[in-house]
Each structure stands twice: as C-alpha cells, then as structure tokens.
XYZ file of C-alpha atoms in Angstrom:
180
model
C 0.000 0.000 0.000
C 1.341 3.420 -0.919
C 0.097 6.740 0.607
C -1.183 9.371 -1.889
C -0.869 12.619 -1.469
C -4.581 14.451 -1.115
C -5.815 17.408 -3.321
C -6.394 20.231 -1.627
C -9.308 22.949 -2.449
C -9.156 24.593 -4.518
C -7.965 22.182 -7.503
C -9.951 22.163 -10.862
C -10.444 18.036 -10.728
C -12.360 18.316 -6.992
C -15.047 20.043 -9.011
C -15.253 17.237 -11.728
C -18.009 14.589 -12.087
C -16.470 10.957 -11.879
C -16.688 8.536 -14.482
C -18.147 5.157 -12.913
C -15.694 2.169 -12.613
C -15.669 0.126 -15.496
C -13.721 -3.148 -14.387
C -12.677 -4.513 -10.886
C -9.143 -5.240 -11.522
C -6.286 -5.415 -9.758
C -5.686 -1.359 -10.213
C -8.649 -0.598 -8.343
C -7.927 -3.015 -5.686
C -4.571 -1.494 -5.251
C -6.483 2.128 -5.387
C -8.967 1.245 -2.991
C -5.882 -0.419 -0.951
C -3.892 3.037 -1.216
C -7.298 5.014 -0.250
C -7.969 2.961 3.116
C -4.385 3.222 3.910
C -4.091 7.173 3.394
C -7.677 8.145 4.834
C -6.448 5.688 8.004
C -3.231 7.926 7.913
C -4.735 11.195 7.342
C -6.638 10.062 9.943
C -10.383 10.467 8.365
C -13.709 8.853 8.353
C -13.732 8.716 4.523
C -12.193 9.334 1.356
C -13.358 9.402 -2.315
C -11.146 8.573 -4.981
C -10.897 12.459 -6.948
C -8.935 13.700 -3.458
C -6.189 11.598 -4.737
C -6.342 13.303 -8.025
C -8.362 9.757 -9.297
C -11.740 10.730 -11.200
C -13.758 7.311 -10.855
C -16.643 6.906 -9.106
C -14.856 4.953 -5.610
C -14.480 5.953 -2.160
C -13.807 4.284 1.318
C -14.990 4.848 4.348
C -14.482 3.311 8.015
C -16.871 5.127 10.689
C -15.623 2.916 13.970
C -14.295 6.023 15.729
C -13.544 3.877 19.176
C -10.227 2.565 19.026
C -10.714 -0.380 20.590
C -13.363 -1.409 18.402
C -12.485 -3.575 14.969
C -12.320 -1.053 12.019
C -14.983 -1.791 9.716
C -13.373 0.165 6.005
C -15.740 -0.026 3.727
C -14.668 0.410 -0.484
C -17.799 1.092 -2.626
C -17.522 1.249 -6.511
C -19.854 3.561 -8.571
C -22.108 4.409 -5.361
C -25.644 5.684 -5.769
C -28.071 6.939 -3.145
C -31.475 4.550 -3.774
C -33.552 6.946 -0.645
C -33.330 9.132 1.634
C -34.929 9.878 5.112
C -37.348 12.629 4.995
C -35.978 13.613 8.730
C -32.513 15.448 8.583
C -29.573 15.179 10.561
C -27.239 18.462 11.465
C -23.453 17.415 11.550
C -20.404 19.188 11.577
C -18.565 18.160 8.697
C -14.560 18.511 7.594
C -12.986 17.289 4.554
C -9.421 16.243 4.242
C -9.467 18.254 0.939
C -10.068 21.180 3.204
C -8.132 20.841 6.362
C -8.739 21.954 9.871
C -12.390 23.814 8.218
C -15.423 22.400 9.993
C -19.248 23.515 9.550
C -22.546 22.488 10.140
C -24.321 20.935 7.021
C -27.607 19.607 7.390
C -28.600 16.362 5.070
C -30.729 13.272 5.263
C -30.868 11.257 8.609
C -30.836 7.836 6.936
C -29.569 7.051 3.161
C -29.649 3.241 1.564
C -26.667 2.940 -1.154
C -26.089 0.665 -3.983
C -22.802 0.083 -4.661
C -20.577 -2.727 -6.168
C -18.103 -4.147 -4.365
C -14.174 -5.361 -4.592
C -15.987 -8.650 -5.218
C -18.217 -7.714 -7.802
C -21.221 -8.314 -6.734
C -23.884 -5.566 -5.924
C -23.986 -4.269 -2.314
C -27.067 -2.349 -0.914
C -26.953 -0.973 2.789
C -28.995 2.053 5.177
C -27.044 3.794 6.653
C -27.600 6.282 9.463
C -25.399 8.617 11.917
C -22.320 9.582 11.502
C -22.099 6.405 8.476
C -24.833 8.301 6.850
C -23.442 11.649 6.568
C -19.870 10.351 5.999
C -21.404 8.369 2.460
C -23.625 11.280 1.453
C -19.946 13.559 1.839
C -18.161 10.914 -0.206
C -20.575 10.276 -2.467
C -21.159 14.046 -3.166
C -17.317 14.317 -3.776
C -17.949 11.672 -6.847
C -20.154 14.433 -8.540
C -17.548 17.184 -7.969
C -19.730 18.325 -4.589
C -17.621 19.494 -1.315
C -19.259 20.429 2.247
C -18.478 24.063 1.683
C -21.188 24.280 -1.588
C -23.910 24.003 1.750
C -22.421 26.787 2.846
C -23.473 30.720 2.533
C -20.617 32.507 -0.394
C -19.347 34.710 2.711
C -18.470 31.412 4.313
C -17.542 29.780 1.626
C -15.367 32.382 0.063
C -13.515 32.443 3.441
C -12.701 28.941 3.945
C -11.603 28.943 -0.027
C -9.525 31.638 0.665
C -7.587 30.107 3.973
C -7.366 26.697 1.571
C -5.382 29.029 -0.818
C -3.533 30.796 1.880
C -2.457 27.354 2.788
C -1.165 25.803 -0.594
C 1.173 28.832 -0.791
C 2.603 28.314 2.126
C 2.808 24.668 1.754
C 4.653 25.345 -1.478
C 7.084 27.726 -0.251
C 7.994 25.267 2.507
C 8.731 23.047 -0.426
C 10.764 25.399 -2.075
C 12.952 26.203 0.972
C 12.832 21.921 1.943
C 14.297 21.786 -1.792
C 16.679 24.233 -1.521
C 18.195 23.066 1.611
C-alpha cells in the first residue's frame, strides 16, 4: 500500500463529475488499498477517490471512531443513493481536501446505497449517523460536490480563501525543503 498525497481545495479536478468504474481489476484493488491506507493515515472517516487526483466513481470509508473497536473500512464502486430519510440530521462536517475547516451541514438522517463491491457483486446498505453523513460527503465528492457548496458565499469564500492561503505556504515550505 502506498500513501497518496490528497488534493487540496481549490484544484480544478475536486469540481469534476467521476466517471463510474468500469472493471474490478487489480488497479482498483490497489487504489482502494492506497485510499484505506491514506484516509487511516490522514486520519479520516472517509475518502473518495478524486482527493487523490483519481476521477472514478470509488471511495472508502471506516466510521468505527472507538479505538478499541475492529475497524470496519468499507470500499464502494460507482455508489448511488437509492432513498433518503425525509428527517434530517445536522453534523459538523470537515474534509481532508479542506483541512482543519469544519461547519454544520444539514442532510438526510438515513440514506440506503447501492454500490458494487471489490468482489463484484452488488452491495445495498442504510445507513444512518455519523455512516450516513460520511457516504452522502463521499458520495457528493464523486459528482464534484464538497461540504463548503452548503455553505453561505461569505463562508464559503472564506474557507476557499484560507485553503489558498495554505497551498502557498505549503509550497514555499517546499521550495525552501528543496533548496536546503
């Protein structure tokens, strides 16, 4: 398993809509493999394949937040939302596209997925809590969504702009790392 570096906002292919997953092959095993192992490392709840610059329709997940609990990843391929909950659920969300930047975003309570599965067979599961909103994030990231776009523009503008205050620095630390 290799760790990939993650895209941070703003970059042009977090806005892009996915193409779905043609083939479970031994490339998307080893993506899906590199995905668990860098959202684990991150650490996050989830991770969809464009924040490591990937534009297919895949992303992990792994809710179990307790330690000494088994982790429970989860890898769904081409994921789509079959129904929602008519009750909402208030959470607040952060993306590790847009680090250290939290916010309350309200969305469905409960959500059943389809997805297909490293084993290539159709999955279909409801999910609720913190496993609910953490799919509908993912998912939303598939169709070139983030948590900011539930945001106000004041809001939103702000937490671009720290997100681009950030990559400059990150770069000139770089630079100086390089020139060293």
């Amino acid at each position: 398993m290799t760790l990939r570096p993650i895209l941070i906002h703003p970059d042009p292919r977090l806005k892009k809509h996915c193409d779905p997953v043609v083939t479970v092959d031994d490339d998307i095993r080893r993506l899906a493999d590199d995905m668990l192992a860098t959202m684990y490392d991150a650490p996050g709840v989830g991770l969809a394949a464009p924040q490591v610059g990937v534009l297919k329709r895949l992303f992990v997940m792994d809710c179990v937040k307790d330690k000494a609990a088994a982790p429970e990843p989860m890898v769904m391929l081409n994921p789509e939302v079959t129904w929602t909950s008519p009750e909402t659920n208030v959470y607040e969300e952060g993306c590790l596209s847009i680090p250290d930047q939290y916010a309350e975003v309200t969305r469905p309570k409960e959500v059943r997925m389809r997805w297909l599965g490293l084993d290539g067979q159709i999955h279909e599961e409801q999910f609720d809590g913190l496993w609910a909103t953490c799919a509908q994030h993912e998912n939303d990231h598939l169709d070139g969504k983030l948590f900011i776009d539930y945001l106000g523009p004041l809001k939103r503008q702000m937490i671009t702009r720290k997100m681009e205050k950030l990559k400059r620095e990150r770069a000139r630390a770089a630079k100086e790392q390089s020139i060293l």
